[in-house]
Amino acid sequence: MTLVFERVGAEAAAEVLGIVRTAFSARPPLDPPADALGETEGSMKERLSGFGGVLARLDGVGVGAVVMDPADSTMWLRRFAVLPDQQGHGVAHKMVTYAAGLARSEGFGDLAVIAREELPETLRFWERQGFREISRDAPAVRLHRPLNEHVVEALDPDAMFELGRRMSGLLAAGDVLVLSGGLGAGKTTFTKGLGAGLGVRGEITSPTFVIARVHPSTVGGPELVHVDAYRLGGIDELDDLDLDTDLDDAVTVVEWGEGLAEGLSESRLEIRIVRAEADEAPLDLVEAPDGADPRRVEIVPVGARWRGVDLSAL
């Protein structure tokens, strides 16, 4: 079975409309109803007459569609739909990836969607694709995803460790990495690889019970400061930990740091690790190999430190 994606325009309005109607009609009833159910072939032609949209075809048959709607530096994804019998097979995930590639190639800075708060599974899907809530005007939730992120698929713990080791080659004293992801996502495994690459001393374990550990270098490089921000009331509490090191002379890794650790540095790497689920097959694989436990690692460079740094080798 072959899944392909193509950019389409107004000529595909009828096909896109059919997919959208079928997909949105299968959702639970909403009050007010989804605007997508009021689309006509004429209104869909008008939507597609601008930037256009994307059609997903499985063995030549349309199974997914999205309308792309540019506004300034943001590309909005409208009428995002996958036929019910094709959901859970990676179509939606790959369609987001394809749309992101189109938007990035045209110079857009981020993607945006509107989701309904009554559909928590839909919200979780968008969050797993790297979107973060920006605002909420019930029942609508606005989510954005930056397009300067670098995405790596790690199929197992060894791959996660190796990603951390490769990352170490890009780091210097004063760098800050902010890690987020659920329990068991692989944050500590990534940090172990980072420590191995930096050549630091001491076993790297979850810092939960001590809040922070300092791992000295054995090769004359920067120390590694490994922090658990989960129990910090604010990142200012780091000043009270008496770490016996200057963070400007160390590489600092902050787990659970999203929303807290940003105050540590205007330049940082924000790294989000997401465990793959049914609708998140690896980007280039129809199915993960037996025994694999895939992770999607989204790396977003922030600030002047990372301008011009090539992360593609990761």
Short mmCIF file of C-alpha atoms in Angstrom, two decimals, residues 85-300:
data_model
loop_
_atom_site.label_atom_id
_atom_site.label_comp_id
_atom_site.label_asym_id
_atom_site.label_seq_id
_atom_site.Cartn_x
_atom_site.Cartn_y
_atom_site.Cartn_z
CA ASP A 85 -11.33 4.01 8.70
CA GLN A 86 -7.81 5.39 8.07
CA GLN A 87 -7.33 7.03 11.46
CA GLY A 88 -4.72 5.47 13.73
CA HIS A 89 -2.38 4.49 10.88
CA GLY A 90 -0.05 7.48 10.76
CA VAL A 91 -1.86 9.38 7.99
CA ALA A 92 -2.62 12.43 10.12
CA HIS A 93 0.92 12.60 11.54
CA LYS A 94 2.50 12.37 8.08
CA MET A 95 0.08 14.94 6.67
CA VAL A 96 1.10 17.43 9.36
CA THR A 97 4.75 16.74 8.54
CA TYR A 98 4.15 17.26 4.81
CA ALA A 99 2.22 20.49 5.41
CA ALA A 100 4.96 21.73 7.72
CA GLY A 101 7.55 21.09 5.03
CA LEU A 102 5.52 23.07 2.48
CA ALA A 103 5.07 25.98 4.86
CA ARG A 104 8.74 25.99 5.86
CA SER A 105 9.85 25.97 2.22
CA GLU A 106 7.71 29.06 1.60
CA GLY A 107 9.30 30.92 4.52
CA PHE A 108 6.52 30.71 7.10
CA GLY A 109 7.52 30.84 10.75
CA ASP A 110 4.89 28.64 12.36
CA LEU A 111 1.80 26.49 11.91
CA ALA A 112 -1.47 27.17 13.70
CA VAL A 113 -4.74 25.31 14.24
CA ILE A 114 -8.02 25.81 16.04
CA ALA A 115 -9.32 22.79 17.99
CA ARG A 116 -12.41 22.27 20.10
CA GLU A 117 -11.98 21.88 23.85
CA GLU A 118 -14.81 19.31 23.91
CA LEU A 119 -12.57 16.96 21.93
CA PRO A 120 -9.67 16.15 24.30
CA GLU A 121 -8.31 13.41 22.04
CA THR A 122 -8.01 15.90 19.20
CA LEU A 123 -6.21 18.36 21.49
CA ARG A 124 -3.80 15.62 22.57
CA PHE A 125 -3.12 14.76 18.93
CA TRP A 126 -2.10 18.33 18.15
CA GLU A 127 0.02 18.55 21.28
CA ARG A 128 1.82 15.34 20.25
CA GLN A 129 2.57 16.97 16.89
CA GLY A 130 4.45 19.78 18.65
CA PHE A 131 1.62 22.32 18.89
CA ARG A 132 1.22 24.32 22.08
CA GLU A 133 -1.83 26.17 23.32
CA ILE A 134 -1.58 29.92 22.76
CA SER A 135 -5.04 31.06 23.75
CA ARG A 136 -8.51 29.76 24.56
CA ASP A 137 -11.85 31.35 23.75
CA ALA A 138 -14.32 28.61 24.66
CA PRO A 139 -14.99 26.36 22.92
CA ALA A 140 -12.08 27.18 20.58
CA VAL A 141 -8.45 26.44 21.50
CA ARG A 142 -5.71 28.07 19.43
CA LEU A 143 -2.46 26.10 19.10
CA HIS A 144 0.82 26.98 17.36
CA ARG A 145 3.93 25.06 16.35
CA PRO A 146 7.20 26.75 15.37
CA LEU A 147 8.70 25.69 12.05
CA ASN A 148 12.34 26.11 12.98
CA GLU A 149 12.27 22.87 14.94
CA HIS A 150 14.36 19.84 14.00
CA VAL A 151 12.60 16.50 14.39
CA VAL A 152 14.47 13.26 15.14
CA GLU A 153 12.88 9.82 15.39
CA ALA A 154 14.50 7.68 18.10
CA LEU A 155 13.31 4.08 17.79
CA ASP A 156 14.68 2.77 21.10
CA PRO A 157 16.71 3.80 24.19
CA ASP A 158 19.99 3.18 22.39
CA ALA A 159 18.97 5.68 19.70
CA MET A 160 17.96 8.20 22.36
CA PHE A 161 21.34 7.78 24.09
CA GLU A 162 23.13 8.24 20.76
CA LEU A 163 21.14 11.40 20.03
CA GLY A 164 22.33 12.87 23.33
CA ARG A 165 25.91 11.88 22.54
CA ARG A 166 25.75 13.54 19.12
CA MET A 167 24.17 16.65 20.64
CA SER A 168 27.14 17.03 23.00
CA GLY A 169 29.37 17.86 20.05
CA LEU A 170 27.39 21.06 19.44
CA LEU A 171 27.48 22.32 23.02
CA ALA A 172 29.70 24.76 24.86
CA ALA A 173 29.93 26.22 28.36
CA GLY A 174 26.88 28.33 29.16
CA ASP A 175 24.47 26.37 26.97
CA VAL A 176 21.04 25.53 28.39
CA LEU A 177 18.83 22.63 27.30
CA VAL A 178 15.21 22.51 28.45
CA LEU A 179 13.76 18.97 28.32
CA SER A 180 10.06 18.16 28.42
CA GLY A 181 8.14 14.94 27.97
CA GLY A 182 6.07 12.53 30.06
CA LEU A 183 7.31 9.99 32.56
CA GLY A 184 9.44 7.41 30.79
CA ALA A 185 9.76 9.52 27.65
CA GLY A 186 13.54 9.23 27.65
CA LYS A 187 14.76 12.52 29.14
CA THR A 188 17.30 10.89 31.45
CA THR A 189 18.48 8.47 28.74
CA PHE A 190 19.10 11.45 26.48
CA THR A 191 21.03 13.18 29.27
CA LYS A 192 23.15 10.06 29.84
CA GLY A 193 24.21 10.19 26.20
CA LEU A 194 24.94 13.87 26.57
CA GLY A 195 27.12 13.20 29.60
CA ALA A 196 28.98 10.42 27.78
CA GLY A 197 29.71 12.76 24.89
CA LEU A 198 30.87 15.54 27.20
CA GLY A 199 33.09 13.13 29.13
CA VAL A 200 31.74 13.94 32.59
CA ARG A 201 32.17 11.94 35.79
CA GLY A 202 29.45 10.28 37.84
CA GLU A 203 26.39 8.20 37.07
CA ILE A 204 23.60 10.23 35.50
CA THR A 205 20.24 9.31 36.99
CA SER A 206 16.94 11.08 37.37
CA PRO A 207 17.59 14.13 39.60
CA THR A 208 14.16 13.94 41.21
CA PHE A 209 15.32 13.40 44.78
CA VAL A 210 18.16 15.93 44.84
CA ILE A 211 16.79 18.57 42.42
CA ALA A 212 20.23 19.12 40.85
CA ARG A 213 23.55 17.31 40.35
CA VAL A 214 26.87 18.62 39.06
CA HIS A 215 28.96 16.23 36.95
CA PRO A 216 32.59 17.46 36.56
CA SER A 217 34.39 17.01 33.27
CA THR A 218 37.14 14.41 32.99
CA VAL A 219 38.44 15.86 29.73
CA GLY A 220 38.81 19.56 30.53
CA GLY A 221 35.43 20.51 29.08
CA PRO A 222 32.38 22.11 30.70
CA GLU A 223 30.67 20.52 33.68
CA LEU A 224 27.17 19.11 33.26
CA VAL A 225 24.50 20.47 35.61
CA HIS A 226 21.46 18.17 35.61
CA VAL A 227 18.37 19.82 37.13
CA ASP A 228 14.85 18.62 37.94
CA ALA A 229 12.55 21.66 37.77
CA TYR A 230 9.43 19.69 38.69
CA ARG A 231 9.67 20.60 42.37
CA LEU A 232 11.04 24.10 41.91
CA GLY A 233 8.63 26.91 42.66
CA GLY A 234 10.49 28.96 40.08
CA ILE A 235 13.79 28.87 38.29
CA ASP A 236 15.10 31.59 40.64
CA GLU A 237 15.34 28.86 43.28
CA LEU A 238 18.39 27.57 41.40
CA ASP A 239 20.29 30.45 42.98
CA ASP A 240 19.62 28.91 46.39
CA LEU A 241 20.94 25.42 45.55
CA ASP A 242 24.65 26.23 46.13
CA LEU A 243 25.75 24.15 43.14
CA ASP A 244 29.46 24.91 43.57
CA THR A 245 29.66 25.90 39.91
CA ASP A 246 28.92 28.91 37.73
CA LEU A 247 26.24 28.03 35.20
CA ASP A 248 28.12 30.15 32.65
CA ASP A 249 30.92 27.56 32.87
CA ALA A 250 28.64 24.53 32.53
CA VAL A 251 26.17 22.88 30.20
CA THR A 252 22.84 22.94 32.04
CA VAL A 253 20.11 20.40 31.34
CA VAL A 254 16.73 21.10 32.95
CA GLU A 255 14.14 18.30 33.02
CA TRP A 256 10.49 19.32 33.40
CA GLY A 257 11.73 22.83 32.64
CA GLU A 258 9.14 23.96 30.11
CA GLY A 259 7.59 27.23 31.31
CA LEU A 260 10.20 27.65 34.07
CA ALA A 261 13.72 27.33 32.74
CA GLU A 262 13.31 29.84 29.94
CA GLY A 263 14.46 32.53 32.38
CA LEU A 264 17.88 30.89 32.66
CA SER A 265 19.02 32.06 29.24
CA GLU A 266 17.71 34.02 26.28
CA SER A 267 19.43 31.40 24.11
CA ARG A 268 18.59 27.75 24.67
CA LEU A 269 17.55 24.49 23.06
CA GLU A 270 14.01 23.43 23.87
CA ILE A 271 13.77 19.65 23.48
CA ARG A 272 10.40 17.92 23.64
CA ILE A 273 10.28 14.11 23.71
CA VAL A 274 7.00 12.46 22.77
CA ARG A 275 6.30 8.73 22.93
CA ALA A 276 4.84 7.62 19.61
CA GLU A 277 1.27 6.39 19.64
CA ALA A 278 -0.94 4.65 17.12
CA ASP A 279 -1.24 7.66 14.84
CA GLU A 280 2.45 8.56 15.10
CA ALA A 281 4.39 5.97 13.15
CA PRO A 282 8.01 6.94 12.48
CA LEU A 283 8.27 9.46 9.65
CA ASP A 284 9.88 7.12 7.16
CA LEU A 285 8.50 3.77 8.31
CA VAL A 286 5.08 2.25 7.84
CA GLU A 287 5.62 0.21 10.99
CA ALA A 288 8.31 0.37 13.64
CA PRO A 289 10.59 -2.69 13.89
CA ASP A 290 9.62 -5.37 16.40
CA GLY A 291 10.64 -4.37 19.91
CA ALA A 292 11.01 -0.68 19.06
CA ASP A 293 9.50 1.95 21.35
CA PRO A 294 9.66 5.04 19.11
CA ARG A 295 10.06 8.59 20.32
CA ARG A 296 9.62 11.82 18.42
CA VAL A 297 12.22 14.36 19.56
CA GLU A 298 11.43 17.97 18.65
CA ILE A 299 14.39 20.33 19.00
CA VAL A 300 13.66 24.06 18.86
#
